[in-house]
Coordinates of C-alpha atoms (C1' of nucleotides) in Angstrom, one line a residue:
Chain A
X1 CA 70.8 97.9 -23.6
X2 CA 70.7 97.3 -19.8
X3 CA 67.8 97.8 -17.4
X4 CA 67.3 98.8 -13.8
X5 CA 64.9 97.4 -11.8
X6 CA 62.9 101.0 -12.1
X7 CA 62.7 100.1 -15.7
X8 CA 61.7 96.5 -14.8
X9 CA 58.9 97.9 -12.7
X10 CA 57.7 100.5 -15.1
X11 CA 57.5 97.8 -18.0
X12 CA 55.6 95.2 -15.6
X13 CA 53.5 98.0 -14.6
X14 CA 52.6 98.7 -18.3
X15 CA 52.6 95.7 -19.1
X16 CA 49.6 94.7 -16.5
X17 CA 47.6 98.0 -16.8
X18 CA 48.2 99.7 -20.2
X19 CA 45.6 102.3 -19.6
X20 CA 47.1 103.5 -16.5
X21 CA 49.4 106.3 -18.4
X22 CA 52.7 107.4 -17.5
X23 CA 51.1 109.7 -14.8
X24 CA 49.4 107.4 -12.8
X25 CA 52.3 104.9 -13.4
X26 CA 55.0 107.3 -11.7
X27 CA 52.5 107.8 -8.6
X28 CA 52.7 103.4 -8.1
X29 CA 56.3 103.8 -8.6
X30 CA 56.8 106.8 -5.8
X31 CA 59.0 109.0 -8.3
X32 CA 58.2 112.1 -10.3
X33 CA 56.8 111.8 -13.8
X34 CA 59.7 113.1 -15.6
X35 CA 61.4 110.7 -14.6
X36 CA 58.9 108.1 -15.3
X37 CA 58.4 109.8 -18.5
X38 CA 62.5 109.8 -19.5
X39 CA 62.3 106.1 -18.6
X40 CA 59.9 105.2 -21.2
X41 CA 61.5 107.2 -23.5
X42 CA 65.0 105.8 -22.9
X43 CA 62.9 102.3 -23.5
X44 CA 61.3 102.9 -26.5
X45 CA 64.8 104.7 -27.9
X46 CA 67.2 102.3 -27.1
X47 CA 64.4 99.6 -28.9
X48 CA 63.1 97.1 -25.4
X49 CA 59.8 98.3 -25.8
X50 CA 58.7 98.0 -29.4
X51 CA 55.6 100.0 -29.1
X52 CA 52.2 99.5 -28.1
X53 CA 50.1 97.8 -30.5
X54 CA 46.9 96.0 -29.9
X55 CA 47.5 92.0 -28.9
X56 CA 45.0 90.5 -31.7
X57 CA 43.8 87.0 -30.4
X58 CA 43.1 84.6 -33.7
X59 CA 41.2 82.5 -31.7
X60 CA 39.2 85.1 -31.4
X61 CA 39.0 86.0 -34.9
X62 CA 38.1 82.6 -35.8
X63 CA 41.4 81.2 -35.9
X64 CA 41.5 78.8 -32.9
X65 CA 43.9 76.2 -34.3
X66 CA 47.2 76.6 -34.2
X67 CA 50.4 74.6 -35.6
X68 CA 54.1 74.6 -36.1
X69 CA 55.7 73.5 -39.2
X70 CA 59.2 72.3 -40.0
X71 CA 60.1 72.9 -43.7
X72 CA 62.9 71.4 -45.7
X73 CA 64.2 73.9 -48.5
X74 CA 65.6 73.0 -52.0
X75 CA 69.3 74.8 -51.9
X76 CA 68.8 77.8 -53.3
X77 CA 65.3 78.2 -53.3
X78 CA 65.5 80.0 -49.7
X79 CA 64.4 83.6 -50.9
X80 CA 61.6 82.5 -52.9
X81 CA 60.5 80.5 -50.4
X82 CA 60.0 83.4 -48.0
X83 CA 58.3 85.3 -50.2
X84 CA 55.5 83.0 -50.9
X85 CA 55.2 82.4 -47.1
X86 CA 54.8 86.1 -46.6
X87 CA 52.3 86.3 -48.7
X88 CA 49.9 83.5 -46.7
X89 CA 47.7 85.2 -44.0
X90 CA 48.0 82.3 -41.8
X91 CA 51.7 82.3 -41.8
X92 CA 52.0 84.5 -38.4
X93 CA 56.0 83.9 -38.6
X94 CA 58.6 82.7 -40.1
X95 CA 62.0 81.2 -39.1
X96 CA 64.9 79.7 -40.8
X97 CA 66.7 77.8 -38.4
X98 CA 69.6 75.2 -38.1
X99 CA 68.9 71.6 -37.2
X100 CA 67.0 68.6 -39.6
X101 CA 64.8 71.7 -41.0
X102 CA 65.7 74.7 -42.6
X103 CA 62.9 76.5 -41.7
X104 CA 60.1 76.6 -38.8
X105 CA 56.3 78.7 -39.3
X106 CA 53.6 79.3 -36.9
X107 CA 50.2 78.7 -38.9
X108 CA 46.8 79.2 -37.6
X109 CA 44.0 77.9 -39.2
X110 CA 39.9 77.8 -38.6
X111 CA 39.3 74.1 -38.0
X112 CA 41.9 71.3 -37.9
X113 CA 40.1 70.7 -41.4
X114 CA 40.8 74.1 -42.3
X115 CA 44.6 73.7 -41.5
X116 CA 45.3 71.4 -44.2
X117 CA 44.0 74.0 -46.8
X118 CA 46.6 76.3 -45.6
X119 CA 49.4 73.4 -45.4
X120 CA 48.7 72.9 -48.6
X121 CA 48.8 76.5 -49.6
X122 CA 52.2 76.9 -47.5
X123 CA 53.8 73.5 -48.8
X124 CA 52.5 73.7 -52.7
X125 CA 55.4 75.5 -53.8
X126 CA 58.2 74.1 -55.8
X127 CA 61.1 74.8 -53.0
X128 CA 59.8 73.0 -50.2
X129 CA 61.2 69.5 -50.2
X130 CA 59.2 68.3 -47.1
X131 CA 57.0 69.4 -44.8
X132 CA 56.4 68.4 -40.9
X133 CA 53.8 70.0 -39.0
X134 CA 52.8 69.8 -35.1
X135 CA 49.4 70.6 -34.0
X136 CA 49.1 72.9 -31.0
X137 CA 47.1 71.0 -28.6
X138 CA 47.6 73.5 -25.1
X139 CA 49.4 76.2 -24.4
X140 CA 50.5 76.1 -20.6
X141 CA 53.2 79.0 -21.0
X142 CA 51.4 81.7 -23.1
X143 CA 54.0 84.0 -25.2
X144 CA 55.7 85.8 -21.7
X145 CA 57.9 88.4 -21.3
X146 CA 57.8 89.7 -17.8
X147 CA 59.9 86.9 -16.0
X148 CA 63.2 87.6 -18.5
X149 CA 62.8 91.7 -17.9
X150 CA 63.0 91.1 -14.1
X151 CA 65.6 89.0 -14.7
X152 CA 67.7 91.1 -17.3
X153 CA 66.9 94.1 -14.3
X154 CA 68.3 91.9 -11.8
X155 CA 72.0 91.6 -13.5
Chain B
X1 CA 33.8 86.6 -32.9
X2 CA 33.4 88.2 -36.3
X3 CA 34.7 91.5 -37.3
X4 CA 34.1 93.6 -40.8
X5 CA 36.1 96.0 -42.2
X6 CA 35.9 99.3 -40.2
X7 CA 37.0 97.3 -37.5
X8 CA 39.8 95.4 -39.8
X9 CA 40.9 99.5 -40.4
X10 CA 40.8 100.4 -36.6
X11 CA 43.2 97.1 -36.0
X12 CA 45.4 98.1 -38.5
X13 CA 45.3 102.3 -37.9
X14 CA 46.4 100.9 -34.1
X15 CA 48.9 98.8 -34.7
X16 CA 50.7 101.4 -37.0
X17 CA 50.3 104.0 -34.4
X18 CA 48.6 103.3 -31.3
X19 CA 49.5 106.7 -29.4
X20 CA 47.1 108.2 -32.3
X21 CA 44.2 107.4 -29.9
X22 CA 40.7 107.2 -30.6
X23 CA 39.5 110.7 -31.7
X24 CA 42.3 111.0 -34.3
X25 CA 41.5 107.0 -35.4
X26 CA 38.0 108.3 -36.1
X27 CA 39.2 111.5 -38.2
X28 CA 41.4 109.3 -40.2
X29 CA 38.3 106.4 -40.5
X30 CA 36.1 109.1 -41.7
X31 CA 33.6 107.9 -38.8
X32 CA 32.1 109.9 -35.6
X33 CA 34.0 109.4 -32.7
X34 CA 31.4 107.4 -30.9
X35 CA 31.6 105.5 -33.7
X36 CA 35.0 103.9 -33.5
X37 CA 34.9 104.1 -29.7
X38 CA 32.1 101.9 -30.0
X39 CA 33.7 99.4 -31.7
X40 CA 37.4 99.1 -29.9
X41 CA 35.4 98.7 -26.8
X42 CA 33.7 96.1 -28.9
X43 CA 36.5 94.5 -29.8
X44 CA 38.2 94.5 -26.6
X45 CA 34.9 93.2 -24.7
X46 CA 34.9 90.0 -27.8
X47 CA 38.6 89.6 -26.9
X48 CA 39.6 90.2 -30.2
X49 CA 41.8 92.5 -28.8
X50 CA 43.4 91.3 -25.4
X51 CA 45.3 94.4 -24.4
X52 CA 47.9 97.6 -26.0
X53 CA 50.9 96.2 -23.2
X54 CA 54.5 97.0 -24.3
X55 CA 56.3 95.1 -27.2
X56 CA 59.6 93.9 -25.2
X57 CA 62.2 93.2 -27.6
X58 CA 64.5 90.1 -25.9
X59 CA 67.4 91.4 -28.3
X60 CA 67.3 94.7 -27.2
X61 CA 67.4 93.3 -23.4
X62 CA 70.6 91.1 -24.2
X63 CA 68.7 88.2 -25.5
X64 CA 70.0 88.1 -28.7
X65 CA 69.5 84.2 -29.6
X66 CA 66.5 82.3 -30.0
X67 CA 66.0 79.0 -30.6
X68 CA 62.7 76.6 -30.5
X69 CA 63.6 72.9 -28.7
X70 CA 60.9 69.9 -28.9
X71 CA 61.0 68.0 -26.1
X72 CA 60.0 64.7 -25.7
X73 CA 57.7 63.5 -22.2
X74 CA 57.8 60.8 -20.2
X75 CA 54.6 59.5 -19.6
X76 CA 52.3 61.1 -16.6
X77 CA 54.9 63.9 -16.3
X78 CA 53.4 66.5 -18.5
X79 CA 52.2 68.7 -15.4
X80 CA 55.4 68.2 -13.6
X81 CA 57.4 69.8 -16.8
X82 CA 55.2 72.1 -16.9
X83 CA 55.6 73.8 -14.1
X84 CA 59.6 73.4 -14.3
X85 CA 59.4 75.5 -17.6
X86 CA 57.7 77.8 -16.0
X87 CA 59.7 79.1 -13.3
X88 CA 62.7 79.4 -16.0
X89 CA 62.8 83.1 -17.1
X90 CA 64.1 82.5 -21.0
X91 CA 61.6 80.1 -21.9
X92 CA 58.8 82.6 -23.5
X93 CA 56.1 80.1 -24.9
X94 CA 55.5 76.3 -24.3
X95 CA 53.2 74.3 -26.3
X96 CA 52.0 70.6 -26.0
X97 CA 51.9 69.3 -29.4
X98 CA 50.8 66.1 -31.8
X99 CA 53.6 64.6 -33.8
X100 CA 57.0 63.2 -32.9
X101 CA 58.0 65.9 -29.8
X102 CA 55.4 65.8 -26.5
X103 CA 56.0 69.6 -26.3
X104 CA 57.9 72.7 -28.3
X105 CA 59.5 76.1 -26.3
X106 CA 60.8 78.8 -27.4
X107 CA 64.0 80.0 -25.9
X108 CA 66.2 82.9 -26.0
X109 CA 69.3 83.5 -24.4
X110 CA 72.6 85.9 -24.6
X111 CA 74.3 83.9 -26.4
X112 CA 75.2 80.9 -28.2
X113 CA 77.3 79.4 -25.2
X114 CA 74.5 80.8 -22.9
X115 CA 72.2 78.9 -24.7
X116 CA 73.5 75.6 -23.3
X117 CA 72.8 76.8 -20.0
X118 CA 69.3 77.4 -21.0
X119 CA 69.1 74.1 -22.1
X120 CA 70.7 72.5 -19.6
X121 CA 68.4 74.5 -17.5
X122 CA 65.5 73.2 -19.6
X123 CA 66.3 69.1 -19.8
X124 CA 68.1 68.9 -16.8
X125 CA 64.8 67.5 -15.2
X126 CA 63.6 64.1 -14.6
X127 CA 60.5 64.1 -16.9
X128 CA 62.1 65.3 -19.9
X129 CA 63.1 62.0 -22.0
X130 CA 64.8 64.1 -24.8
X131 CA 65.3 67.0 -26.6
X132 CA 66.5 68.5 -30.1
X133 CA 66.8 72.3 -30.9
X134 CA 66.6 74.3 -33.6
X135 CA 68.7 77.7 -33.6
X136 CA 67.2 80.3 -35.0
X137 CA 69.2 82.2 -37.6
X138 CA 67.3 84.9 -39.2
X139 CA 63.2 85.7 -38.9
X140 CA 62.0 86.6 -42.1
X141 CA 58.6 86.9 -41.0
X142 CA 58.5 88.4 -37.6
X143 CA 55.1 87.6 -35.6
X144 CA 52.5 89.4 -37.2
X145 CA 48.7 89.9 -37.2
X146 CA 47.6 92.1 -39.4
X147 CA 47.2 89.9 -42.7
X148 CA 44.8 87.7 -41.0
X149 CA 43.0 90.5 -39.4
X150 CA 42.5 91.9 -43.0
X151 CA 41.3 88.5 -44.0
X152 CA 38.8 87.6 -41.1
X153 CA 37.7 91.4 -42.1
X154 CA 36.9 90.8 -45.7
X155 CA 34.8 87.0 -44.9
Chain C
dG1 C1' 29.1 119.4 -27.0
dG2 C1' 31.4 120.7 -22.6
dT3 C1' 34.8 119.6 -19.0
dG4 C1' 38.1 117.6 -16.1
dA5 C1' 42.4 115.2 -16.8
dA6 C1' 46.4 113.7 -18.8
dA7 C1' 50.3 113.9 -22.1
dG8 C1' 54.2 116.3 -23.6
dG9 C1' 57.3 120.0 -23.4
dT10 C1' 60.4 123.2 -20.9
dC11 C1' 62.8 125.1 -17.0
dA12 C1' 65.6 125.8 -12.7
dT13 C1' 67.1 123.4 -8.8
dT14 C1' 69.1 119.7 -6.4
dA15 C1' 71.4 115.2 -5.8
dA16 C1' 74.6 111.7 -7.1
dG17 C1' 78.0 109.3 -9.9
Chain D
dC1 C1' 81.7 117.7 -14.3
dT2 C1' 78.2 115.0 -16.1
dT3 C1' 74.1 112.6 -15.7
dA4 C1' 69.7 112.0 -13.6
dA5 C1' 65.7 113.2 -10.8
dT6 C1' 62.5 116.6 -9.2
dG7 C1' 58.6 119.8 -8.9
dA8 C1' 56.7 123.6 -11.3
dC9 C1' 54.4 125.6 -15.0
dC10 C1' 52.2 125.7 -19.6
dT11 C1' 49.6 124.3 -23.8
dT12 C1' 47.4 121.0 -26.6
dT13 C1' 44.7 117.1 -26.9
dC14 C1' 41.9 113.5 -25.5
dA15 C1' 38.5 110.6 -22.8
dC16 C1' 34.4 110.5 -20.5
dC17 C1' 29.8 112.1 -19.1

DNA sequence: GGTGAAAGGTCATTAAG
DNA sequence: CTTAATGACCTTTCACC
């Protein structure tokens, strides 16, 4: 689906000020609120904007490590693996991937002594071959989204 | 910051429907309203929640591929890459991590060939030494929340 | 609990592709 | 001719005091 920059301004917009409503967001944008309003809609149809759930923090939960791991699957064992991963808490996603792994999860844990509890939870099943995890030690570039819609409004 | 589970419910009544809002979160709870405004502001004030901004989906916006590359540093040039990565639109996170890479991104791009660009884009500066990327083919797990929010509720 | 405000819907009109 | 934007009006519902 392709944007405009309208639609690039209305999801910035949103994206800096949830509580504004659509209202107050047509006003900053100069255009009537039907129109603000069939722009959302058109967004949340045609699937860019996913919904508006609440951004949970695990740091601030208690969860204030976080690590990447690169895991190597017995043939086969693919589908099993998955499900056991889904069924961790700490597991926040899952990826199979090409490249040396076959698979790559975000884990967060509550102390780097807590994290090997839940590497050994993720890894202590019988189709994972090996495991390789990274440690999060900063995050400079925080999960963004704003640059690539202003770009993809741009084209 | 420690939540129980009234808030675990709110989190999870919010993230299933956040245009309920908080009156009808309250009638479903079985609590006064003041109640369960009490405690999202609660939440919100402890950070546990950071915001209700939109869900962009990159796929939906044309960004169909994803991949994850660890990068490896040269010495002393951490800040310098960092601010290269983050003038370039398709990287959405960037970590600096233990283990064998200095740093991980994640990446998404239009395609397959575009994803070259991206990573030409990426390495094509002086502090990067090298850099190996993993594709991503399916996400079994996509990024979630709520498991650990039902956990941290139930401690 | 009351009240001002916003969301969400519909409509006719107008502009632009 | 088709699509989109606009301003008007209306009703329900919510957020805030």
């Amino acid at each position: 689906m392709s944007i405009d920059r309208l639609d690039g301004r209305l999801i910035e917009l949103l994206a800096e000020e949830p509580r504004i409503g659509i209202l107050e967001a047509s006003r900053r944008l100069g255009v009537a609120r039907g129109t603000a309003q069939a722009r959302l809609d058109r967004l949340q149809a045609g699937g860019v904007i996913k919904g508006f759930g609440p951004q949970v923090d695990p740091a601030a939960l208690g969860y204030p490590v976080t690590a990447f791991a690169t895991l190597e699957i017995k043939q086969g064992q693919g589908a099993d693996v998955r499900s056991h991963l889904s069924t961790v808490p700490e597991v926040l996603e899952l990826h199979t991937t090409t490249g040396h792994g076959d698979m790559l999860c975000r884990l967060v844990a509550r102390s780097n002594a807590d994290l090997q509890r839940v590497i050994d939870r993720v890894v202590g099943f019988d189709g994972i071959v090996r495991a390789s995890t990274a440690i999060v030690m900063e995050n400079p570039v925080p999960l963004r989204i704003i640059p690539l819609v202003k770009q993809a409004a741009d084209d």
